[in-house]
Amino acid sequence: MIHPLTEVKFISEEIGYGVVAKQLIPKGTITWVLDELDREITPAEVEMMGPVAKEMMDTYSYRNSSGNFVLCWDNGRFVNHSFNSSCISTAYDFEVAVRDIQPGEQLTDDYGYLNISEPFKAYSEGTKRKTVYPDDLLRYHKAWDKKLVSAFKNIPDLEQPLRRLISPSLWSKVEAIAKGEQAMDSILTIYYDGDKVKPTLTKLRKTAN
């Protein structure tokens, strides 16, 4: 489930639609949580789908560490890529704002941690990185972990509309991480090694286009 203080808006002809903040979303806010309505689909199930359904999966799903495809049921599927993303996935099936997101600003993910099947050139942002690769988690997990650790410190002190979707045991762990009493699990734990199992789809890109 995506944060309730967001909406889908047209961004540009090149980018298409995206998810923007309706008001300030502070650093450390949980912006998305995997919930029971999000559908996890195995590669075998995808293989049995018709061409239209496969195209939708190719456009709107991401791959988890088990190699299964996750199709978001709500506006979370419209979150766009950025090499300087405002949100980052965690090892705990939720995402966190790693900086303040201003009203009207997009919530973005770095597709480098979504276990894509093929590299693709992204919209130019003037960054050194120009292409998203399937093994970006191996390359950049330490940098993403650093941003997450900083954001985790703020989580308990902020209003968290999505907290109700997080189990009490996981919330206790989040609080312990925030206080420095427990180490945060690395984002690397969500990496899927596609070399072990041949990907079903030839291209997996979570995009709003």
One Martini backbone bead per residue (centre of mass of N, CA, C, O) as a GRO file, in nm:
protein
  209
    1MET     BB    1   0.096   0.037   0.023
    2ILE     BB    2   0.051   0.358  -0.025
    3HIS     BB    3   0.072   0.658   0.066
    4PRO     BB    4  -0.205   0.867   0.127
    5LEU     BB    5  -0.026   1.145   0.053
    6THR     BB    6  -0.098   1.065  -0.256
    7GLU     BB    7  -0.061   1.097  -0.625
    8VAL     BB    8  -0.150   1.084  -0.957
    9LYS     BB    9   0.060   1.229  -1.218
   10PHE     BB   10   0.153   1.416  -1.471
   11ILE     BB   11   0.481   1.482  -1.587
   12SER     BB   12   0.552   1.373  -1.891
   13GLU     BB   13   0.606   1.254  -2.201
   14GLU     BB   14   0.861   1.082  -2.122
   15ILE     BB   15   0.751   0.964  -1.837
   16GLY     BB   16   0.459   1.036  -1.753
   17TYR     BB   17   0.351   0.892  -1.478
   18GLY     BB   18   0.321   0.971  -1.118
   19VAL     BB   19   0.415   0.993  -0.776
   20VAL     BB   20   0.290   1.236  -0.545
   21ALA     BB   21   0.296   1.471  -0.307
   22LYS     BB   22   0.049   1.648  -0.113
   23GLN     BB   23   0.264   1.659   0.116
   24LEU     BB   24   0.479   1.648   0.346
   25ILE     BB   25   0.746   1.395   0.351
   26PRO     BB   26   0.941   1.283   0.575
   27LYS     BB   27   1.215   1.166   0.679
   28GLY     BB   28   1.124   0.824   0.764
   29THR     BB   29   0.889   0.758   0.600
   30ILE     BB   30   0.656   0.530   0.527
   31THR     BB   31   0.556   0.473   0.178
   32TRP     BB   32   0.560   0.145   0.170
   33VAL     BB   33   0.359  -0.166   0.182
   34LEU     BB   34   0.330  -0.487   0.191
   35ASP     BB   35   0.029  -0.652   0.111
   36GLU     BB   36  -0.242  -0.879   0.074
   37LEU     BB   37  -0.313  -0.749  -0.222
   38ASP     BB   38  -0.053  -0.818  -0.314
   39ARG     BB   39   0.078  -1.000  -0.588
   40GLU     BB   40   0.225  -1.321  -0.604
   41ILE     BB   41   0.414  -1.445  -0.890
   42THR     BB   42   0.511  -1.695  -1.070
   43PRO     BB   43   0.681  -1.784  -1.346
   44ALA     BB   44   0.478  -2.007  -1.430
   45GLU     BB   45   0.228  -1.819  -1.431
   46VAL     BB   46   0.332  -1.620  -1.640
   47GLU     BB   47   0.370  -1.827  -1.875
   48MET     BB   48   0.041  -1.873  -1.890
   49MET     BB   49  -0.003  -1.610  -2.001
   50GLY     BB   50  -0.101  -1.373  -2.186
   51PRO     BB   51   0.019  -1.104  -2.362
   52VAL     BB   52  -0.121  -0.880  -2.197
   53ALA     BB   53  -0.044  -0.975  -1.912
   54LYS     BB   54   0.261  -0.978  -1.960
   55GLU     BB   55   0.283  -0.675  -2.015
   56MET     BB   56   0.184  -0.586  -1.735
   57MET     BB   57   0.405  -0.726  -1.578
   58ASP     BB   58   0.643  -0.581  -1.719
   59THR     BB   59   0.546  -0.290  -1.618
   60TYR     BB   60   0.423  -0.340  -1.287
   61SER     BB   61   0.653  -0.522  -1.183
   62TYR     BB   62   0.845  -0.705  -0.944
   63ARG     BB   63   1.131  -0.865  -0.795
   64ASN     BB   64   1.212  -1.092  -0.570
   65SER     BB   65   1.429  -1.301  -0.393
   66SER     BB   66   1.264  -1.561  -0.522
   67GLY     BB   67   1.162  -1.467  -0.829
   68ASN     BB   68   0.906  -1.328  -0.790
   69PHE     BB   69   0.620  -1.156  -0.878
   70VAL     BB   70   0.509  -0.818  -0.802
   71LEU     BB   71   0.174  -0.687  -0.783
   72CYS     BB   72   0.043  -0.392  -0.748
   73TRP     BB   73  -0.282  -0.264  -0.660
   74ASP     BB   74  -0.186   0.027  -0.657
   75ASN     BB   75  -0.005   0.329  -0.703
   76GLY     BB   76   0.279   0.194  -0.667
   77ARG     BB   77   0.313   0.122  -0.982
   78PHE     BB   78   0.388   0.447  -1.054
   79VAL     BB   79   0.670   0.445  -0.963
   80ASN     BB   80   0.960   0.593  -1.039
   81HIS     BB   81   1.268   0.641  -1.158
   82SER     BB   82   1.588   0.703  -0.973
   83PHE     BB   83   1.927   0.779  -0.896
   84ASN     BB   84   1.780   0.985  -0.667
   85SER     BB   85   1.595   0.861  -0.463
   86SER     BB   86   1.338   0.918  -0.218
   87CYS     BB   87   1.328   0.604  -0.206
   88ILE     BB   88   1.375   0.289  -0.016
   89SER     BB   89   1.423  -0.022   0.015
   90THR     BB   90   1.385  -0.305   0.223
   91ALA     BB   91   1.407  -0.609   0.417
   92TYR     BB   92   1.074  -0.547   0.520
   93ASP     BB   93   0.850  -0.472   0.303
   94PHE     BB   94   0.952  -0.164   0.288
   95GLU     BB   95   0.947   0.191   0.248
   96VAL     BB   96   1.168   0.488   0.254
   97ALA     BB   97   1.229   0.805   0.323
   98VAL     BB   98   1.559   0.966   0.256
   99ARG     BB   99   1.394   1.233   0.231
  100ASP     BB  100   1.244   1.505   0.182
  101ILE     BB  101   0.909   1.541   0.050
  102GLN     BB  102   0.765   1.752  -0.143
  103PRO     BB  103   0.517   1.912  -0.261
  104GLY     BB  104   0.488   1.759  -0.585
  105GLU     BB  105   0.685   1.540  -0.542
  106GLN     BB  106   0.836   1.260  -0.619
  107LEU     BB  107   0.814   0.923  -0.585
  108THR     BB  108   1.112   0.723  -0.580
  109ASP     BB  109   1.301   0.470  -0.743
  110ASP     BB  110   1.555   0.235  -0.770
  111TYR     BB  111   1.565  -0.016  -1.007
  112GLY     BB  112   1.831  -0.162  -0.900
  113TYR     BB  113   1.635  -0.311  -0.655
  114LEU     BB  114   1.416  -0.486  -0.863
  115ASN     BB  115   1.524  -0.720  -1.036
  116ILE     BB  116   1.603  -0.700  -1.317
  117SER     BB  117   1.663  -0.862  -1.635
  118GLU     BB  118   1.748  -0.591  -1.785
  119PRO     BB  119   1.905  -0.347  -1.914
  120PHE     BB  120   1.855   0.022  -1.888
  121LYS     BB  121   1.791   0.330  -2.004
  122ALA     BB  122   1.755   0.628  -1.847
  123TYR     BB  123   1.655   0.911  -1.753
  124SER     BB  124   1.808   1.205  -1.755
  125GLU     BB  125   1.993   1.356  -1.451
  126GLY     BB  126   2.316   1.406  -1.452
  127THR     BB  127   2.443   1.136  -1.393
  128LYS     BB  128   2.667   0.884  -1.402
  129ARG     BB  129   2.433   0.720  -1.414
  130LYS     BB  130   2.245   0.564  -1.703
  131THR     BB  131   2.222   0.257  -1.612
  132VAL     BB  132   2.032  -0.027  -1.546
  133TYR     BB  133   2.115  -0.315  -1.350
  134PRO     BB  134   2.075  -0.635  -1.222
  135ASP     BB  135   2.353  -0.580  -1.021
  136ASP     BB  136   2.320  -0.314  -0.841
  137LEU     BB  137   2.309  -0.432  -0.554
  138LEU     BB  138   2.612  -0.515  -0.551
  139ARG     BB  139   2.720  -0.214  -0.595
  140TYR     BB  140   2.498  -0.021  -0.392
  141HIS     BB  141   2.414  -0.122  -0.100
  142LYS     BB  142   2.589   0.056   0.087
  143ALA     BB  143   2.465   0.329   0.009
  144TRP     BB  144   2.171   0.253   0.076
  145ASP     BB  145   2.216   0.174   0.372
  146LYS     BB  146   2.308   0.452   0.471
  147LYS     BB  147   2.038   0.595   0.414
  148LEU     BB  148   1.860   0.409   0.588
  149VAL     BB  149   1.987   0.448   0.865
  150SER     BB  150   1.922   0.749   0.876
  151ALA     BB  151   1.607   0.716   0.844
  152PHE     BB  152   1.542   0.522   1.085
  153LYS     BB  153   1.580   0.732   1.319
  154ASN     BB  154   1.283   0.870   1.246
  155ILE     BB  155   1.043   0.673   1.256
  156PRO     BB  156   0.925   0.688   1.563
  157ASP     BB  157   0.875   1.025   1.540
  158LEU     BB  158   0.658   0.970   1.324
  159GLU     BB  159   0.406   0.979   1.123
  160GLN     BB  160   0.244   0.645   1.048
  161PRO     BB  161  -0.001   0.536   0.841
  162LEU     BB  162   0.141   0.230   0.784
  163ARG     BB  163   0.174   0.080   1.061
  164ARG     BB  164  -0.080  -0.117   1.053
  165LEU     BB  165   0.094  -0.313   0.843
  166ILE     BB  166   0.279  -0.368   1.091
  167SER     BB  167   0.408  -0.570   1.292
  168PRO     BB  168   0.498  -0.573   1.618
  169SER     BB  169   0.772  -0.718   1.580
  170LEU     BB  170   0.880  -0.532   1.355
  171TRP     BB  171   0.853  -0.265   1.507
  172SER     BB  172   1.055  -0.337   1.729
  173LYS     BB  173   1.291  -0.359   1.535
  174VAL     BB  174   1.282  -0.074   1.423
  175GLU     BB  175   1.333   0.065   1.696
  176ALA     BB  176   1.608  -0.070   1.750
  177ILE     BB  177   1.747   0.047   1.502
  178ALA     BB  178   1.698   0.349   1.566
  179LYS     BB  179   1.867   0.318   1.851
  180GLY     BB  180   2.117   0.108   1.796
  181GLU     BB  181   2.045  -0.201   1.909
  182GLN     BB  182   2.026  -0.284   1.598
  183ALA     BB  183   2.087  -0.420   1.308
  184MET     BB  184   2.048  -0.367   0.981
  185ASP     BB  185   1.930  -0.508   0.718
  186SER     BB  186   2.027  -0.550   0.417
  187ILE     BB  187   1.927  -0.485   0.093
  188LEU     BB  188   2.072  -0.742  -0.023
  189THR     BB  189   1.842  -0.952   0.063
  190ILE     BB  190   1.664  -0.878  -0.214
  191TYR     BB  191   1.835  -1.038  -0.394
  192TYR     BB  192   1.830  -1.177  -0.726
  193ASP     BB  193   1.972  -1.462  -0.879
  194GLY     BB  194   1.929  -1.503  -1.217
  195ASP     BB  195   2.149  -1.733  -1.277
  196LYS     BB  196   1.990  -1.974  -1.142
  197VAL     BB  197   1.730  -1.855  -1.294
  198LYS     BB  198   1.560  -1.824  -1.567
  199PRO     BB  199   1.400  -1.581  -1.691
  200THR     BB  200   1.082  -1.530  -1.815
  201LEU     BB  201   1.136  -1.246  -1.873
  202THR     BB  202   1.301  -1.021  -2.090
  203LYS     BB  203   1.150  -0.777  -1.932
  204LEU     BB  204   1.186  -0.569  -1.627
  205ARG     BB  205   0.973  -0.274  -1.582
  206LYS     BB  206   0.907  -0.037  -1.358
  207THR     BB  207   0.646   0.171  -1.487
  208ALA     BB  208   0.436   0.449  -1.598
  209ASN     BB  209   0.406   0.403  -1.923
   0.00000   0.00000   0.00000
